[in-house]
PDB file of C-alpha atoms in Angstrom:
ATOM      1  CA  ALA A   1       8.070 -11.415  11.148  1.00  0.00           C
ATOM      2  CA  GLN A   2       5.791 -11.284   8.067  1.00  0.00           C
ATOM      3  CA  SER A   3       6.842 -11.173   4.802  1.00  0.00           C
ATOM      4  CA  VAL A   4       5.616 -11.199   1.077  1.00  0.00           C
ATOM      5  CA  THR A   5       7.382 -12.381  -1.762  1.00  0.00           C
ATOM      6  CA  GLN A   6       6.048 -11.816  -5.615  1.00  0.00           C
ATOM      7  CA  LEU A   7       7.149 -14.060  -8.079  1.00  0.00           C
ATOM      8  CA  GLY A   8       8.168 -12.378 -11.016  1.00  0.00           C
ATOM      9  CA  SER A   9       8.902  -8.498 -11.447  1.00  0.00           C
ATOM     10  CA  HIS A  10       7.179  -8.336 -15.084  1.00  0.00           C
ATOM     11  CA  VAL A  11       4.445 -10.648 -16.314  1.00  0.00           C
ATOM     12  CA  SER A  12       3.288 -10.260 -20.082  1.00  0.00           C
ATOM     13  CA  VAL A  13       0.119 -11.806 -21.127  1.00  0.00           C
ATOM     14  CA  SER A  14      -1.765 -11.204 -24.452  1.00  0.00           C
ATOM     15  CA  GLU A  15      -5.396  -9.583 -24.325  1.00  0.00           C
ATOM     16  CA  GLY A  16      -7.760 -12.523 -23.663  1.00  0.00           C
ATOM     17  CA  ALA A  17      -5.278 -14.697 -21.887  1.00  0.00           C
ATOM     18  CA  LEU A  18      -5.212 -15.981 -18.647  1.00  0.00           C
ATOM     19  CA  VAL A  19      -3.800 -13.450 -15.962  1.00  0.00           C
ATOM     20  CA  LEU A  20      -1.648 -15.259 -13.205  1.00  0.00           C
ATOM     21  CA  LEU A  21       0.288 -13.188 -10.429  1.00  0.00           C
ATOM     22  CA  ARG A  22       2.216 -15.282  -7.938  1.00  0.00           C
ATOM     23  CA  CYS A  23       2.447 -13.991  -3.998  1.00  0.00           C
ATOM     24  CA  ASN A  24       3.777 -16.176  -1.334  1.00  0.00           C
ATOM     25  CA  TYR A  25       3.674 -15.200   2.235  1.00  0.00           C
ATOM     26  CA  SER A  26       5.271 -15.926   5.566  1.00  0.00           C
ATOM     27  CA  SER A  27       3.270 -15.160   8.477  1.00  0.00           C
ATOM     28  CA  SER A  28       3.462 -16.876  12.207  1.00  0.00           C
ATOM     29  CA  VAL A  29      -0.395 -16.042  13.018  1.00  0.00           C
ATOM     30  CA  PRO A  30      -3.272 -16.503  10.734  1.00  0.00           C
ATOM     31  CA  PRO A  31      -2.713 -13.805   7.915  1.00  0.00           C
ATOM     32  CA  TYR A  32      -4.837 -11.208   6.287  1.00  0.00           C
ATOM     33  CA  LEU A  33      -3.846 -10.824   2.699  1.00  0.00           C
ATOM     34  CA  PHE A  34      -4.529  -8.227   0.218  1.00  0.00           C
ATOM     35  CA  TRP A  35      -4.198  -7.512  -3.555  1.00  0.00           C
ATOM     36  CA  TYR A  36      -3.911  -3.597  -4.675  1.00  0.00           C
ATOM     37  CA  VAL A  37      -3.298  -2.308  -8.164  1.00  0.00           C
ATOM     38  CA  GLN A  38      -1.555   1.009  -8.934  1.00  0.00           C
ATOM     39  CA  TYR A  39      -2.333   2.661 -12.279  1.00  0.00           C
ATOM     40  CA  PRO A  40       0.452   5.089 -13.590  1.00  0.00           C
ATOM     41  CA  ASN A  41       0.335   8.237 -11.301  1.00  0.00           C
ATOM     42  CA  GLN A  42      -2.126   6.840  -9.048  1.00  0.00           C
ATOM     43  CA  GLY A  43      -2.779   5.694  -5.699  1.00  0.00           C
ATOM     44  CA  LEU A  44      -2.962   1.973  -4.739  1.00  0.00           C
ATOM     45  CA  GLN A  45      -6.817   0.875  -4.882  1.00  0.00           C
ATOM     46  CA  LEU A  46      -7.671  -2.527  -3.066  1.00  0.00           C
ATOM     47  CA  LEU A  47      -8.710  -5.611  -5.516  1.00  0.00           C
ATOM     48  CA  LEU A  48      -9.316  -8.078  -3.136  1.00  0.00           C
ATOM     49  CA  LYS A  49      -9.053  -9.319   0.520  1.00  0.00           C
ATOM     50  CA  TYR A  50      -8.871 -12.531   2.466  1.00  0.00           C
ATOM     51  CA  THR A  51      -9.614 -12.334   6.426  1.00  0.00           C
ATOM     52  CA  SER A  52      -9.677 -15.876   6.997  1.00  0.00           C
ATOM     53  CA  ALA A  53     -13.298 -16.502   5.599  1.00  0.00           C
ATOM     54  CA  ALA A  54     -13.812 -18.312   2.364  1.00  0.00           C
ATOM     55  CA  THR A  55     -10.351 -19.324   0.587  1.00  0.00           C
ATOM     56  CA  LEU A  56     -11.939 -18.219  -2.679  1.00  0.00           C
ATOM     57  CA  VAL A  57     -11.774 -14.435  -2.835  1.00  0.00           C
ATOM     58  CA  LYS A  58     -13.879 -12.607  -5.619  1.00  0.00           C
ATOM     59  CA  GLY A  59     -12.550  -8.841  -6.167  1.00  0.00           C
ATOM     60  CA  ILE A  60     -13.223  -6.228  -8.516  1.00  0.00           C
ATOM     61  CA  ASN A  61     -12.936  -6.013 -12.287  1.00  0.00           C
ATOM     62  CA  GLY A  62     -13.198 -10.042 -12.392  1.00  0.00           C
ATOM     63  CA  PHE A  63      -9.965 -10.778 -10.428  1.00  0.00           C
ATOM     64  CA  GLU A  64      -9.854 -13.245  -8.007  1.00  0.00           C
ATOM     65  CA  ALA A  65      -7.424 -15.309  -5.761  1.00  0.00           C
ATOM     66  CA  GLU A  66      -6.877 -18.265  -3.708  1.00  0.00           C
ATOM     67  CA  PHE A  67      -5.718 -18.754  -0.373  1.00  0.00           C
ATOM     68  CA  LYS A  68      -3.803 -21.962   0.158  1.00  0.00           C
ATOM     69  CA  LYS A  69      -2.567 -22.179   3.628  1.00  0.00           C
ATOM     70  CA  SER A  70      -0.660 -25.514   2.629  1.00  0.00           C
ATOM     71  CA  GLU A  71       1.306 -23.590   0.143  1.00  0.00           C
ATOM     72  CA  THR A  72       1.661 -20.209   1.726  1.00  0.00           C
ATOM     73  CA  SER A  73       0.617 -18.831  -1.377  1.00  0.00           C
ATOM     74  CA  PHE A  74      -2.169 -16.029  -2.275  1.00  0.00           C
ATOM     75  CA  HIS A  75      -1.970 -16.013  -6.290  1.00  0.00           C
ATOM     76  CA  LEU A  76      -4.334 -13.382  -8.384  1.00  0.00           C
ATOM     77  CA  THR A  77      -6.047 -14.529 -11.498  1.00  0.00           C
ATOM     78  CA  LYS A  78      -8.076 -13.310 -14.174  1.00  0.00           C
ATOM     79  CA  PRO A  79      -9.568 -15.744 -16.688  1.00  0.00           C
ATOM     80  CA  SER A  80      -9.420 -12.904 -19.672  1.00  0.00           C
ATOM     81  CA  ALA A  81      -7.002 -10.067 -19.665  1.00  0.00           C
ATOM     82  CA  HIS A  82      -7.948  -6.637 -20.816  1.00  0.00           C
ATOM     83  CA  MET A  83      -5.699  -4.069 -22.068  1.00  0.00           C
ATOM     84  CA  SER A  84      -7.050  -1.818 -19.024  1.00  0.00           C
ATOM     85  CA  ASP A  85      -5.431  -4.280 -16.870  1.00  0.00           C
ATOM     86  CA  ALA A  86      -2.277  -3.165 -17.527  1.00  0.00           C
ATOM     87  CA  ALA A  87      -0.604  -1.789 -14.082  1.00  0.00           C
ATOM     88  CA  GLU A  88       1.445  -2.727 -11.212  1.00  0.00           C
ATOM     89  CA  TYR A  89      -0.019  -5.230  -8.577  1.00  0.00           C
ATOM     90  CA  PHE A  90       0.915  -5.230  -4.782  1.00  0.00           C
ATOM     91  CA  CYS A  91       0.094  -7.916  -2.773  1.00  0.00           C
ATOM     92  CA  ALA A  92       0.273  -7.506   1.020  1.00  0.00           C
ATOM     93  CA  VAL A  93       0.000  -9.058   4.445  1.00  0.00           C
ATOM     94  CA  SER A  94      -1.357  -7.129   7.634  1.00  0.00           C
ATOM     95  CA  ASP A  95      -0.188  -7.716  10.773  1.00  0.00           C
ATOM     96  CA  GLN A  96      -3.778  -8.357  12.440  1.00  0.00           C
ATOM     97  CA  GLY A  97      -3.190 -11.025  15.028  1.00  0.00           C
ATOM     98  CA  SER A  98      -0.007 -10.235  15.961  1.00  0.00           C
ATOM     99  CA  SER A  99       1.071  -6.597  16.890  1.00  0.00           C
ATOM    100  CA  ASN A 100      -2.543  -5.962  15.573  1.00  0.00           C
ATOM    101  CA  THR A 101      -1.781  -2.477  13.923  1.00  0.00           C
ATOM    102  CA  GLY A 102      -3.307  -2.901  10.695  1.00  0.00           C
ATOM    103  CA  LYS A 103      -0.147  -2.008   9.007  1.00  0.00           C
ATOM    104  CA  LEU A 104       0.522  -3.501   5.469  1.00  0.00           C
ATOM    105  CA  ILE A 105       3.760  -5.242   4.464  1.00  0.00           C
ATOM    106  CA  PHE A 106       4.067  -5.142   0.842  1.00  0.00           C
ATOM    107  CA  GLY A 107       5.778  -7.392  -1.971  1.00  0.00           C
ATOM    108  CA  GLN A 108       8.093  -5.989  -4.431  1.00  0.00           C
ATOM    109  CA  GLY A 109       5.175  -5.438  -6.948  1.00  0.00           C
ATOM    110  CA  THR A 110       4.540  -7.260 -10.612  1.00  0.00           C
ATOM    111  CA  THR A 111       4.061  -4.966 -13.531  1.00  0.00           C
ATOM    112  CA  LEU A 112       1.229  -6.546 -15.533  1.00  0.00           C
ATOM    113  CA  GLN A 113       1.868  -5.580 -19.280  1.00  0.00           C
ATOM    114  CA  VAL A 114      -0.935  -6.808 -21.949  1.00  0.00           C
ATOM    115  CA  LYS A 115      -0.373  -6.998 -25.501  1.00  0.00           C
ATOM    116  CA  PRO A 116      -3.108  -6.462 -27.951  1.00  0.00           C
TER     117      PRO A 116
ATOM    118  CA  ASP B  29     -11.903   8.252  -5.628  1.00  0.00           C
ATOM    119  CA  SER B  30     -10.439   6.657  -2.466  1.00  0.00           C
ATOM    120  CA  GLY B  31     -11.823   9.451  -0.202  1.00  0.00           C
ATOM    121  CA  VAL B  32      -8.213  10.373   1.045  1.00  0.00           C
ATOM    122  CA  THR B  33      -6.903  13.396   0.051  1.00  0.00           C
ATOM    123  CA  GLN B  34      -3.145  14.319  -0.085  1.00  0.00           C
ATOM    124  CA  THR B  35      -1.619  17.398  -1.001  1.00  0.00           C
ATOM    125  CA  PRO B  36       0.549  18.430  -2.374  1.00  0.00           C
ATOM    126  CA  LYS B  37       0.539  16.315  -5.351  1.00  0.00           C
ATOM    127  CA  HIS B  38       3.643  17.116  -6.408  1.00  0.00           C
ATOM    128  CA  LEU B  39       6.565  19.036  -4.503  1.00  0.00           C
ATOM    129  CA  ILE B  40      10.171  19.736  -5.817  1.00  0.00           C
ATOM    130  CA  THR B  41      12.673  21.434  -3.072  1.00  0.00           C
ATOM    131  CA  ALA B  42      16.120  21.605  -2.428  1.00  0.00           C
ATOM    132  CA  THR B  43      18.691  19.414  -0.397  1.00  0.00           C
ATOM    133  CA  GLY B  44      18.447  20.379   3.384  1.00  0.00           C
ATOM    134  CA  GLN B  45      15.300  21.918   3.425  1.00  0.00           C
ATOM    135  CA  ARG B  46      12.012  20.831   5.491  1.00  0.00           C
ATOM    136  CA  VAL B  47       8.612  20.074   3.667  1.00  0.00           C
ATOM    137  CA  THR B  48       5.128  19.067   5.307  1.00  0.00           C
ATOM    138  CA  LEU B  49       2.763  16.555   3.524  1.00  0.00           C
ATOM    139  CA  ARG B  50      -0.614  16.922   4.489  1.00  0.00           C
ATOM    140  CA  CYS B  51      -3.367  13.960   4.685  1.00  0.00           C
ATOM    141  CA  SER B  52      -7.059  14.048   5.284  1.00  0.00           C
ATOM    142  CA  PRO B  53      -8.443  10.724   5.799  1.00  0.00           C
ATOM    143  CA  ARG B  54     -11.789   9.159   4.722  1.00  0.00           C
ATOM    144  CA  SER B  55     -14.781  10.626   6.728  1.00  0.00           C
ATOM    145  CA  GLY B  56     -14.926   8.883   9.968  1.00  0.00           C
ATOM    146  CA  ASP B  57     -11.451   6.623   9.419  1.00  0.00           C
ATOM    147  CA  LEU B  58      -9.496   6.940  12.996  1.00  0.00           C
ATOM    148  CA  SER B  59      -6.561   5.211  11.592  1.00  0.00           C
ATOM    149  CA  VAL B  60      -3.723   6.818   9.357  1.00  0.00           C
ATOM    150  CA  TYR B  61      -1.026   5.441   7.896  1.00  0.00           C
ATOM    151  CA  TRP B  62       2.453   6.914   6.337  1.00  0.00           C
ATOM    152  CA  TYR B  63       4.019   4.781   3.349  1.00  0.00           C
ATOM    153  CA  GLN B  64       7.120   5.486   1.059  1.00  0.00           C
ATOM    154  CA  GLN B  65       7.002   3.981  -2.260  1.00  0.00           C
ATOM    155  CA  SER B  66      10.798   4.337  -4.280  1.00  0.00           C
ATOM    156  CA  LEU B  67      12.144   2.183  -6.938  1.00  0.00           C
ATOM    157  CA  ASP B  68      14.888   0.786  -4.625  1.00  0.00           C
ATOM    158  CA  GLN B  69      13.086   0.294  -1.601  1.00  0.00           C
ATOM    159  CA  GLY B  70       9.405  -0.827  -2.660  1.00  0.00           C
ATOM    160  CA  LEU B  71       6.620   0.144  -0.616  1.00  0.00           C
ATOM    161  CA  GLN B  72       7.748   0.738   2.963  1.00  0.00           C
ATOM    162  CA  PHE B  73       5.556   1.346   5.955  1.00  0.00           C
ATOM    163  CA  LEU B  74       6.629   4.746   7.894  1.00  0.00           C
ATOM    164  CA  ILE B  75       4.254   5.111  10.822  1.00  0.00           C
ATOM    165  CA  GLN B  76       0.790   4.717  12.110  1.00  0.00           C
ATOM    166  CA  TYR B  77      -1.259   7.251  13.801  1.00  0.00           C
ATOM    167  CA  TYR B  78      -4.647   6.020  15.527  1.00  0.00           C
ATOM    168  CA  ASN B  79      -7.266   8.563  17.117  1.00  0.00           C
ATOM    169  CA  GLY B  80      -4.580  11.147  17.545  1.00  0.00           C
ATOM    170  CA  GLU B  81      -1.800   8.468  19.198  1.00  0.00           C
ATOM    171  CA  GLU B  82       0.911   6.921  17.548  1.00  0.00           C
ATOM    172  CA  ARG B  83       0.228   3.380  17.328  1.00  0.00           C
ATOM    173  CA  ALA B  84       3.362   1.998  15.177  1.00  0.00           C
ATOM    174  CA  LYS B  85       6.691   2.738  13.624  1.00  0.00           C
ATOM    175  CA  GLY B  86       8.155   1.358  10.800  1.00  0.00           C
ATOM    176  CA  ASN B  87      11.075   2.243   8.704  1.00  0.00           C
ATOM    177  CA  ILE B  88      11.127   6.136   9.456  1.00  0.00           C
ATOM    178  CA  LEU B  89      14.307   8.002   9.654  1.00  0.00           C
ATOM    179  CA  GLU B  90      14.931  10.686  12.597  1.00  0.00           C
ATOM    180  CA  ARG B  91      14.527  13.056  10.317  1.00  0.00           C
ATOM    181  CA  PHE B  92      11.087  12.363   9.680  1.00  0.00           C
ATOM    182  CA  SER B  93       7.988  12.660  11.911  1.00  0.00           C
ATOM    183  CA  ALA B  94       4.278  12.914  11.645  1.00  0.00           C
ATOM    184  CA  GLN B  95       1.166  13.514  13.744  1.00  0.00           C
ATOM    185  CA  GLN B  96      -2.459  13.460  13.952  1.00  0.00           C
ATOM    186  CA  PHE B  97      -4.510  16.560  14.811  1.00  0.00           C
ATOM    187  CA  PRO B  98      -7.900  16.316  16.637  1.00  0.00           C
ATOM    188  CA  ASP B  99      -9.966  16.414  13.501  1.00  0.00           C
ATOM    189  CA  LEU B 100      -7.906  13.333  12.553  1.00  0.00           C
ATOM    190  CA  HIS B 101      -6.036  14.728   9.353  1.00  0.00           C
ATOM    191  CA  SER B 102      -2.228  14.000   9.743  1.00  0.00           C
ATOM    192  CA  GLU B 103       1.006  15.762   8.660  1.00  0.00           C
ATOM    193  CA  LEU B 104       4.050  14.049   7.703  1.00  0.00           C
ATOM    194  CA  ASN B 105       6.990  16.346   8.200  1.00  0.00           C
ATOM    195  CA  LEU B 106      10.634  15.823   6.370  1.00  0.00           C
ATOM    196  CA  SER B 107      13.380  17.614   7.455  1.00  0.00           C
ATOM    197  CA  SER B 108      16.988  17.988   6.176  1.00  0.00           C
ATOM    198  CA  LEU B 109      16.089  16.513   2.900  1.00  0.00           C
ATOM    199  CA  GLU B 110      18.643  14.315   1.159  1.00  0.00           C
ATOM    200  CA  LEU B 111      18.402  13.433  -2.629  1.00  0.00           C
ATOM    201  CA  GLY B 112      17.682   9.791  -1.588  1.00  0.00           C
ATOM    202  CA  ASP B 113      14.386  10.946   0.186  1.00  0.00           C
ATOM    203  CA  SER B 114      12.610  11.769  -3.457  1.00  0.00           C
ATOM    204  CA  ALA B 115       9.959   9.152  -3.599  1.00  0.00           C
ATOM    205  CA  LEU B 116       6.360   8.817  -3.723  1.00  0.00           C
ATOM    206  CA  TYR B 117       4.700   9.175  -0.301  1.00  0.00           C
ATOM    207  CA  PHE B 118       1.127   7.550   0.467  1.00  0.00           C
ATOM    208  CA  CYS B 119      -1.149   8.242   3.088  1.00  0.00           C
ATOM    209  CA  ALA B 120      -4.190   5.666   3.813  1.00  0.00           C
ATOM    210  CA  SER B 121      -6.671   5.477   6.232  1.00  0.00           C
ATOM    211  CA  SER B 122      -9.174   3.033   7.738  1.00  0.00           C
ATOM    212  CA  ALA B 123     -12.069   2.977   9.887  1.00  0.00           C
ATOM    213  CA  ASN B 124     -10.030   0.586  12.430  1.00  0.00           C
ATOM    214  CA  VAL B 125      -6.909  -1.659  12.538  1.00  0.00           C
ATOM    215  CA  ASN B 126      -9.257  -4.665  11.311  1.00  0.00           C
ATOM    216  CA  THR B 127     -10.514  -3.201   8.305  1.00  0.00           C
ATOM    217  CA  GLU B 128      -8.896  -2.444   4.689  1.00  0.00           C
ATOM    218  CA  ALA B 129      -6.882   0.677   4.148  1.00  0.00           C
ATOM    219  CA  PHE B 130      -7.942   3.031   1.050  1.00  0.00           C
ATOM    220  CA  PHE B 131      -4.906   5.103  -0.055  1.00  0.00           C
ATOM    221  CA  GLY B 132      -4.926   8.544  -1.207  1.00  0.00           C
ATOM    222  CA  GLN B 133      -3.131   9.618  -4.721  1.00  0.00           C
ATOM    223  CA  GLY B 134      -0.050  10.144  -3.093  1.00  0.00           C
ATOM    224  CA  THR B 135       2.701  13.101  -2.938  1.00  0.00           C
ATOM    225  CA  ARG B 136       5.607  12.795  -5.338  1.00  0.00           C
ATOM    226  CA  LEU B 137       8.677  14.366  -3.651  1.00  0.00           C
ATOM    227  CA  THR B 138      11.684  15.645  -5.552  1.00  0.00           C
ATOM    228  CA  VAL B 139      14.930  16.733  -3.959  1.00  0.00           C
ATOM    229  CA  VAL B 140      17.497  18.395  -6.068  1.00  0.00           C
TER     230      VAL B 140
END
């Protein structure tokens, strides 16, 4: 079975500081991995995805993530936080390659707070 | 705007009642997914339809059912509602099972 663990339910950074949100996955097959962002009272927006091509994936709004198979990790980073980055972030793994339905298994989410 | 439309945005209903949530996928997307987001359970996959047929089932209660119509819109039916069913229900769609899913704004269900 596939699963995702996000380390840290709350992360607080100062504006301009590095953002690092941690995600570890478990999958018996090569995973498809995603980061989604949810702003208050809104749906989930795709930030970036890894689908077995380049291990360093660039997404929207200056975010990127690196797939590390040896560490089963897919951490999300951004060099300089903006106030507008404050939101909840979800890491997810898809079942492409196993049951292949495309359904997503989500982590518990990390709330990012950006302090002025 | 993701292109996925969910109605209604908010729904308040009493215990024991039945409600229907509606989802219109992005134009051309064949796959529709339903997810439930609650404080205690997080984001949980409920059910998936692909081109009108059920493709996968997750943690969906027997009191809940869904269908996808020939025009590809989908409905999630929740019956005999309990307080614990209060949650945000998301619909997502994708072109096929190997492409990323786009989420609607969700329907916030409050059972009182």
